[in-house]
Backbone atoms as SQL, in Angstrom:
CREATE TABLE atoms (id INTEGER PRIMARY KEY, chain TEXT, resi INTEGER, resn TEXT, atom TEXT, x REAL, y REAL, z REAL);
INSERT INTO atoms VALUES
  (1, 'A', 1, 'LYS', 'N', 5.088, 9.561, 10.852),
  (2, 'A', 1, 'LYS', 'CA', 4.455, 8.322, 11.235),
  (3, 'A', 1, 'LYS', 'C', 5.387, 7.538, 12.130),
  (4, 'A', 2, 'PRO', 'N', 4.876, 6.979, 13.204),
  (5, 'A', 2, 'PRO', 'CA', 5.731, 6.292, 14.166),
  (6, 'A', 2, 'PRO', 'C', 6.050, 4.838, 13.805),
  (7, 'A', 3, 'GLY', 'N', 5.288, 4.251, 12.912),
  (8, 'A', 3, 'GLY', 'CA', 5.486, 2.842, 12.582),
  (9, 'A', 3, 'GLY', 'C', 5.816, 2.642, 11.123),
  (10, 'A', 4, 'LYS', 'N', 5.635, 1.424, 10.660),
  (11, 'A', 4, 'LYS', 'CA', 5.939, 1.092, 9.268),
  (12, 'A', 4, 'LYS', 'C', 4.840, 1.532, 8.307),
  (13, 'A', 5, 'GLY', 'N', 3.597, 1.488, 8.752),
  (14, 'A', 5, 'GLY', 'CA', 2.476, 1.879, 7.915),
  (15, 'A', 5, 'GLY', 'C', 2.042, 3.309, 8.180),
  (16, 'A', 6, 'SER', 'N', 1.281, 3.853, 7.257),
  (17, 'A', 6, 'SER', 'CA', 0.856, 5.253, 7.364),
  (18, 'A', 6, 'SER', 'C', -0.377, 5.465, 8.230),
  (19, 'A', 7, 'PHE', 'N', -1.038, 4.395, 8.645),
  (20, 'A', 7, 'PHE', 'CA', -2.274, 4.543, 9.413),
  (21, 'A', 7, 'PHE', 'C', -2.069, 4.493, 10.927),
  (22, 'A', 8, 'VAL', 'N', -1.141, 3.678, 11.396),
  (23, 'A', 8, 'VAL', 'CA', -0.954, 3.487, 12.833),
  (24, 'A', 8, 'VAL', 'C', -0.340, 4.730, 13.461),
  (25, 'A', 9, 'GLY', 'N', -1.017, 5.262, 14.463),
  (26, 'A', 9, 'GLY', 'CA', -0.510, 6.414, 15.184),
  (27, 'A', 9, 'GLY', 'C', -0.640, 7.730, 14.435),
  (28, 'A', 10, 'THR', 'N', -1.466, 7.750, 13.376),
  (29, 'A', 10, 'THR', 'CA', -1.677, 8.987, 12.616),
  (30, 'A', 10, 'THR', 'C', -3.184, 9.234, 12.471),
  (31, 'A', 11, 'ASN', 'N', -3.531, 10.376, 11.925),
  (32, 'A', 11, 'ASN', 'CA', -4.927, 10.714, 11.661),
  (33, 'A', 11, 'ASN', 'C', -5.323, 10.431, 10.211),
  (34, 'A', 12, 'LEU', 'N', -4.526, 9.658, 9.492),
  (35, 'A', 12, 'LEU', 'CA', -4.778, 9.449, 8.073),
  (36, 'A', 12, 'LEU', 'C', -6.168, 8.877, 7.805),
  (37, 'A', 13, 'ASP', 'N', -6.573, 7.865, 8.548),
  (38, 'A', 13, 'ASP', 'CA', -7.896, 7.275, 8.333),
  (39, 'A', 13, 'ASP', 'C', -8.997, 8.312, 8.534),
  (40, 'A', 14, 'LEU', 'N', -8.923, 9.084, 9.586),
  (41, 'A', 14, 'LEU', 'CA', -9.913, 10.130, 9.859),
  (42, 'A', 14, 'LEU', 'C', -9.948, 11.155, 8.733),
  (43, 'A', 15, 'ILE', 'N', -8.796, 11.571, 8.271),
  (44, 'A', 15, 'ILE', 'CA', -8.718, 12.567, 7.196),
  (45, 'A', 15, 'ILE', 'C', -9.356, 12.025, 5.921),
  (46, 'A', 16, 'LEU', 'N', -8.995, 10.800, 5.547),
  (47, 'A', 16, 'LEU', 'CA', -9.541, 10.209, 4.312),
  (48, 'A', 16, 'LEU', 'C', -11.047, 10.021, 4.401),
  (49, 'A', 17, 'ARG', 'N', -11.523, 9.481, 5.525),
  (50, 'A', 17, 'ARG', 'CA', -12.965, 9.241, 5.670),
  (51, 'A', 17, 'ARG', 'C', -13.757, 10.547, 5.718),
  (52, 'A', 18, 'THR', 'N', -13.212, 11.559, 6.366),
  (53, 'A', 18, 'THR', 'CA', -13.872, 12.864, 6.424),
  (54, 'A', 18, 'THR', 'C', -14.050, 13.454, 5.028),
  (55, 'A', 19, 'LYS', 'N', -13.090, 13.201, 4.165),
  (56, 'A', 19, 'LYS', 'CA', -13.146, 13.703, 2.789),
  (57, 'A', 19, 'LYS', 'C', -13.867, 12.753, 1.840),
  (58, 'A', 20, 'GLY', 'N', -14.358, 11.633, 2.357),
  (59, 'A', 20, 'GLY', 'CA', -15.091, 10.671, 1.538),
  (60, 'A', 20, 'GLY', 'C', -14.209, 9.872, 0.591),
  (61, 'A', 21, 'ILE', 'N', -12.931, 9.787, 0.895),
  (62, 'A', 21, 'ILE', 'CA', -11.997, 9.059, 0.034),
  (63, 'A', 21, 'ILE', 'C', -12.019, 7.580, 0.393),
  (64, 'A', 22, 'CYS', 'N', -12.214, 6.736, -0.609),
  (65, 'A', 22, 'CYS', 'CA', -12.236, 5.297, -0.369),
  (66, 'A', 22, 'CYS', 'C', -11.289, 4.539, -1.302),
  (67, 'A', 23, 'ASN', 'N', -10.617, 5.265, -2.192),
  (68, 'A', 23, 'ASN', 'CA', -9.645, 4.669, -3.111),
  (69, 'A', 23, 'ASN', 'C', -8.292, 5.304, -2.860),
  (70, 'A', 24, 'ILE', 'N', -7.259, 4.478, -2.729),
  (71, 'A', 24, 'ILE', 'CA', -5.923, 4.968, -2.425),
  (72, 'A', 24, 'ILE', 'C', -4.950, 4.501, -3.497),
  (73, 'A', 25, 'ILE', 'N', -4.124, 5.418, -3.975),
  (74, 'A', 25, 'ILE', 'CA', -3.026, 5.093, -4.884),
  (75, 'A', 25, 'ILE', 'C', -1.750, 5.165, -4.070),
  (76, 'A', 26, 'LEU', 'N', -0.999, 4.062, -4.078),
  (77, 'A', 26, 'LEU', 'CA', 0.209, 3.979, -3.263),
  (78, 'A', 26, 'LEU', 'C', 1.471, 4.068, -4.100),
  (79, 'A', 27, 'ALA', 'N', 2.442, 4.822, -3.574),
  (80, 'A', 27, 'ALA', 'CA', 3.762, 4.966, -4.174),
  (81, 'A', 27, 'ALA', 'C', 4.725, 5.274, -3.038),
  (82, 'A', 28, 'GLY', 'N', 5.991, 4.942, -3.219),
  (83, 'A', 28, 'GLY', 'CA', 6.967, 5.297, -2.195),
  (84, 'A', 28, 'GLY', 'C', 8.001, 4.229, -1.960),
  (85, 'A', 29, 'VAL', 'N', 8.716, 4.390, -0.854),
  (86, 'A', 29, 'VAL', 'CA', 9.736, 3.433, -0.435),
  (87, 'A', 29, 'VAL', 'C', 9.485, 3.081, 1.021),
  (88, 'A', 30, 'THR', 'N', 9.725, 1.939, 1.389),
  (89, 'A', 30, 'THR', 'CA', 10.162, 0.789, 0.615),
  (90, 'A', 30, 'THR', 'C', 8.955, -0.078, 0.271),
  (91, 'A', 31, 'THR', 'N', 8.969, -0.614, -0.938),
  (92, 'A', 31, 'THR', 'CA', 7.839, -1.416, -1.404),
  (93, 'A', 31, 'THR', 'C', 7.507, -2.531, -0.430),
  (94, 'A', 32, 'ASP', 'N', 8.536, -3.221, 0.038),
  (95, 'A', 32, 'ASP', 'CA', 8.350, -4.424, 0.845),
  (96, 'A', 32, 'ASP', 'C', 8.082, -4.165, 2.322),
  (97, 'A', 33, 'VAL', 'N', 8.208, -2.925, 2.762),
  (98, 'A', 33, 'VAL', 'CA', 7.951, -2.640, 4.176),
  (99, 'A', 33, 'VAL', 'C', 6.870, -1.565, 4.313),
  (100, 'A', 34, 'CYS', 'N', 7.220, -0.312, 4.165),
  (101, 'A', 34, 'CYS', 'CA', 6.275, 0.774, 4.428),
  (102, 'A', 34, 'CYS', 'C', 5.086, 0.786, 3.476),
  (103, 'A', 35, 'VAL', 'N', 5.350, 0.655, 2.185),
  (104, 'A', 35, 'VAL', 'CA', 4.249, 0.678, 1.207),
  (105, 'A', 35, 'VAL', 'C', 3.354, -0.536, 1.399),
  (106, 'A', 36, 'HIS', 'N', 3.961, -1.700, 1.559),
  (107, 'A', 36, 'HIS', 'CA', 3.193, -2.945, 1.720),
  (108, 'A', 36, 'HIS', 'C', 2.357, -2.914, 2.998),
  (109, 'A', 37, 'THR', 'N', 2.957, -2.444, 4.089),
  (110, 'A', 37, 'THR', 'CA', 2.231, -2.356, 5.358),
  (111, 'A', 37, 'THR', 'C', 1.048, -1.400, 5.240),
  (112, 'A', 38, 'THR', 'N', 1.279, -0.250, 4.630),
  (113, 'A', 38, 'THR', 'CA', 0.196, 0.708, 4.442),
  (114, 'A', 38, 'THR', 'C', -0.915, 0.121, 3.585),
  (115, 'A', 39, 'MET', 'N', -0.553, -0.592, 2.533),
  (116, 'A', 39, 'MET', 'CA', -1.559, -1.190, 1.648),
  (117, 'A', 39, 'MET', 'C', -2.373, -2.258, 2.381),
  (118, 'A', 40, 'ARG', 'N', -1.699, -3.107, 3.132),
  (119, 'A', 40, 'ARG', 'CA', -2.412, -4.153, 3.890),
  (120, 'A', 40, 'ARG', 'C', -3.356, -3.530, 4.927),
  (121, 'A', 41, 'ASN', 'N', -2.865, -2.524, 5.648),
  (122, 'A', 41, 'ASN', 'CA', -3.714, -1.852, 6.631),
  (123, 'A', 41, 'ASN', 'C', -4.916, -1.202, 5.963),
  (124, 'A', 42, 'ALA', 'N', -4.679, -0.507, 4.865),
  (125, 'A', 42, 'ALA', 'CA', -5.763, 0.170, 4.147),
  (126, 'A', 42, 'ALA', 'C', -6.796, -0.837, 3.659),
  (127, 'A', 43, 'ASN', 'N', -6.334, -1.949, 3.111),
  (128, 'A', 43, 'ASN', 'CA', -7.239, -2.993, 2.641),
  (129, 'A', 43, 'ASN', 'C', -8.082, -3.541, 3.793),
  (130, 'A', 44, 'ASP', 'N', -7.446, -3.802, 4.921),
  (131, 'A', 44, 'ASP', 'CA', -8.175, -4.303, 6.093),
  (132, 'A', 44, 'ASP', 'C', -9.208, -3.300, 6.591),
  (133, 'A', 45, 'MET', 'N', -8.963, -2.013, 6.342),
  (134, 'A', 45, 'MET', 'CA', -9.868, -0.959, 6.800),
  (135, 'A', 45, 'MET', 'C', -10.946, -0.625, 5.767),
  (136, 'A', 46, 'GLY', 'N', -10.950, -1.352, 4.641),
  (137, 'A', 46, 'GLY', 'CA', -12.009, -1.177, 3.661),
  (138, 'A', 46, 'GLY', 'C', -11.685, -0.269, 2.490),
  (139, 'A', 47, 'TYR', 'N', -10.454, 0.184, 2.363),
  (140, 'A', 47, 'TYR', 'CA', -10.073, 1.018, 1.228),
  (141, 'A', 47, 'TYR', 'C', -9.741, 0.154, 0.013),
  (142, 'A', 48, 'GLU', 'N', -10.042, 0.665, -1.159),
  (143, 'A', 48, 'GLU', 'CA', -9.621, 0.037, -2.412),
  (144, 'A', 48, 'GLU', 'C', -8.247, 0.599, -2.730),
  (145, 'A', 49, 'CYS', 'N', -7.291, -0.273, -3.013),
  (146, 'A', 49, 'CYS', 'CA', -5.904, 0.153, -3.165),
  (147, 'A', 49, 'CYS', 'C', -5.350, -0.155, -4.545),
  (148, 'A', 50, 'LEU', 'N', -4.548, 0.771, -5.051),
  (149, 'A', 50, 'LEU', 'CA', -3.812, 0.601, -6.296),
  (150, 'A', 50, 'LEU', 'C', -2.360, 0.958, -6.024),
  (151, 'A', 51, 'LEU', 'N', -1.461, 0.008, -6.231),
  (152, 'A', 51, 'LEU', 'CA', -0.037, 0.223, -6.036),
  (153, 'A', 51, 'LEU', 'C', 0.610, 0.462, -7.393),
  (154, 'A', 52, 'LEU', 'N', 1.306, 1.571, -7.536),
  (155, 'A', 52, 'LEU', 'CA', 2.014, 1.884, -8.781),
  (156, 'A', 52, 'LEU', 'C', 3.431, 1.336, -8.669),
  (157, 'A', 53, 'GLU', 'N', 3.665, 0.192, -9.323),
  (158, 'A', 53, 'GLU', 'CA', 4.935, -0.503, -9.112),
  (159, 'A', 53, 'GLU', 'C', 6.147, 0.263, -9.619),
  (160, 'A', 54, 'ASP', 'N', 5.986, 1.104, -10.625),
  (161, 'A', 54, 'ASP', 'CA', 7.133, 1.876, -11.110),
  (162, 'A', 54, 'ASP', 'C', 7.338, 3.171, -10.308),
  (163, 'A', 55, 'CYS', 'N', 6.512, 3.383, -9.308),
  (164, 'A', 55, 'CYS', 'CA', 6.658, 4.541, -8.430),
  (165, 'A', 55, 'CYS', 'C', 7.050, 4.111, -7.020),
  (166, 'A', 56, 'CYS', 'N', 7.480, 2.861, -6.896),
  (167, 'A', 56, 'CYS', 'CA', 7.924, 2.302, -5.627),
  (168, 'A', 56, 'CYS', 'C', 9.307, 1.701, -5.808),
  (169, 'A', 57, 'ALA', 'N', 10.005, 1.523, -4.704),
  (170, 'A', 57, 'ALA', 'CA', 11.323, 0.892, -4.752),
  (171, 'A', 57, 'ALA', 'C', 11.615, 0.255, -3.402),
  (172, 'A', 58, 'ALA', 'N', 12.575, -0.675, -3.427),
  (173, 'A', 58, 'ALA', 'CA', 13.051, -1.320, -2.205),
  (174, 'A', 58, 'ALA', 'C', 14.571, -1.294, -2.216),
  (175, 'A', 59, 'THR', 'N', 15.169, -1.561, -1.075),
  (176, 'A', 59, 'THR', 'CA', 16.617, -1.577, -1.005),
  (177, 'A', 59, 'THR', 'C', 17.204, -2.722, -1.821),
  (178, 'A', 60, 'ASP', 'N', 16.405, -3.760, -2.031),
  (179, 'A', 60, 'ASP', 'CA', 16.822, -4.912, -2.833),
  (180, 'A', 60, 'ASP', 'C', 15.771, -5.114, -3.922),
  (181, 'A', 61, 'PRO', 'N', 16.146, -5.099, -5.192),
  (182, 'A', 61, 'PRO', 'CA', 15.181, -5.278, -6.285),
  (183, 'A', 61, 'PRO', 'C', 14.357, -6.558, -6.165),
  (184, 'A', 62, 'ASP', 'N', 14.945, -7.619, -5.611),
  (185, 'A', 62, 'ASP', 'CA', 14.193, -8.864, -5.438),
  (186, 'A', 62, 'ASP', 'C', 13.087, -8.707, -4.401),
  (187, 'A', 63, 'ASN', 'N', 13.329, -7.916, -3.379),
  (188, 'A', 63, 'ASN', 'CA', 12.282, -7.653, -2.379),
  (189, 'A', 63, 'ASN', 'C', 11.130, -6.873, -3.011),
  (190, 'A', 64, 'HIS', 'N', 11.458, -5.921, -3.877),
  (191, 'A', 64, 'HIS', 'CA', 10.433, -5.160, -4.593),
  (192, 'A', 64, 'HIS', 'C', 9.569, -6.108, -5.425),
  (193, 'A', 65, 'LYS', 'N', 10.216, -6.966, -6.190),
  (194, 'A', 65, 'LYS', 'CA', 9.483, -7.923, -7.042),
  (195, 'A', 65, 'LYS', 'C', 8.612, -8.845, -6.204),
  (196, 'A', 66, 'ALA', 'N', 9.136, -9.317, -5.087),
  (197, 'A', 66, 'ALA', 'CA', 8.366, -10.206, -4.214),
  (198, 'A', 66, 'ALA', 'C', 7.145, -9.495, -3.633),
  (199, 'A', 67, 'ALA', 'N', 7.315, -8.249, -3.222),
  (200, 'A', 67, 'ALA', 'CA', 6.193, -7.487, -2.658),
  (201, 'A', 67, 'ALA', 'C', 5.104, -7.273, -3.699),
  (202, 'A', 68, 'ILE', 'N', 5.495, -6.958, -4.927),
  (203, 'A', 68, 'ILE', 'CA', 4.524, -6.780, -6.012),
  (204, 'A', 68, 'ILE', 'C', 3.805, -8.091, -6.273),
  (205, 'A', 69, 'SER', 'N', 4.558, -9.177, -6.304),
  (206, 'A', 69, 'SER', 'CA', 3.976, -10.498, -6.546),
  (207, 'A', 69, 'SER', 'C', 2.943, -10.855, -5.480),
  (208, 'A', 70, 'MET', 'N', 3.236, -10.539, -4.215),
  (209, 'A', 70, 'MET', 'CA', 2.293, -10.843, -3.133),
  (210, 'A', 70, 'MET', 'C', 0.967, -10.116, -3.316),
  (211, 'A', 71, 'VAL', 'N', 1.025, -8.878, -3.764),
  (212, 'A', 71, 'VAL', 'CA', -0.204, -8.103, -3.966),
  (213, 'A', 71, 'VAL', 'C', -1.045, -8.727, -5.073),
  (214, 'A', 72, 'LYS', 'N', -0.406, -9.245, -6.090),
  (215, 'A', 72, 'LYS', 'CA', -1.116, -9.812, -7.243),
  (216, 'A', 72, 'LYS', 'C', -1.718, -11.184, -6.971),
  (217, 'A', 73, 'LYS', 'N', -1.277, -11.873, -5.917),
  (218, 'A', 73, 'LYS', 'CA', -1.754, -13.226, -5.618),
  (219, 'A', 73, 'LYS', 'C', -3.256, -13.236, -5.323),
  (220, 'A', 74, 'GLN', 'N', -3.862, -14.357, -5.587),
  (221, 'A', 74, 'GLN', 'CA', -5.275, -14.598, -5.291),
  (222, 'A', 74, 'GLN', 'C', -6.173, -13.526, -5.891),
  (223, 'A', 75, 'GLY', 'N', -5.852, -13.118, -7.104),
  (224, 'A', 75, 'GLY', 'CA', -6.686, -12.137, -7.787),
  (225, 'A', 75, 'GLY', 'C', -6.598, -10.735, -7.211),
  (226, 'A', 76, 'GLY', 'N', -5.486, -10.423, -6.592),
  (227, 'A', 76, 'GLY', 'CA', -5.314, -9.082, -6.013),
  (228, 'A', 76, 'GLY', 'C', -5.900, -8.989, -4.638),
  (229, 'A', 77, 'VAL', 'N', -5.491, -9.885, -3.764),
  (230, 'A', 77, 'VAL', 'CA', -6.073, -9.982, -2.429),
  (231, 'A', 77, 'VAL', 'C', -5.948, -8.678, -1.633),
  (232, 'A', 78, 'PHE', 'N', -4.884, -7.908, -1.843),
  (233, 'A', 78, 'PHE', 'CA', -4.704, -6.644, -1.112),
  (234, 'A', 78, 'PHE', 'C', -5.083, -5.429, -1.949),
  (235, 'A', 79, 'GLY', 'N', -5.257, -5.626, -3.247),
  (236, 'A', 79, 'GLY', 'CA', -5.545, -4.508, -4.133),
  (237, 'A', 79, 'GLY', 'C', -5.016, -4.801, -5.512),
  (238, 'A', 80, 'ALA', 'N', -4.821, -3.774, -6.294),
  (239, 'A', 80, 'ALA', 'CA', -4.374, -3.917, -7.673),
  (240, 'A', 80, 'ALA', 'C', -2.988, -3.311, -7.837),
  (241, 'A', 81, 'VAL', 'N', -2.308, -3.753, -8.909),
  (242, 'A', 81, 'VAL', 'CA', -0.992, -3.236, -9.254),
  (243, 'A', 81, 'VAL', 'C', -1.047, -2.718, -10.670),
  (244, 'A', 82, 'SER', 'N', -0.421, -1.569, -10.891),
  (245, 'A', 82, 'SER', 'CA', -0.349, -0.988, -12.218),
  (246, 'A', 82, 'SER', 'C', 0.941, -0.184, -12.326),
  (247, 'A', 83, 'THR', 'N', 1.176, 0.391, -13.478),
  (248, 'A', 83, 'THR', 'CA', 2.271, 1.335, -13.644),
  (249, 'A', 83, 'THR', 'C', 1.658, 2.718, -13.848),
  (250, 'A', 84, 'SER', 'N', 2.500, 3.720, -13.682),
  (251, 'A', 84, 'SER', 'CA', 2.009, 5.082, -13.830),
  (252, 'A', 84, 'SER', 'C', 1.807, 5.409, -15.282);
């Protein structure tokens, strides 16, 4: 992937839609950059998102906590958060 998110400059959206996938489970690094960007993009594109907070990490634990907190705001504006 050329950018921070998994959708920009890739065929991910086409692949998911072709397979009829509309729910995404997110995990990876870094929570506050790549994972968060992918989740925001996916949400804007109409996907339902679930971020597994214990399957993500950031270079700074406070950034991880802040990113998780942002997802939970306003009743889960970008999606839901859970643990594995």
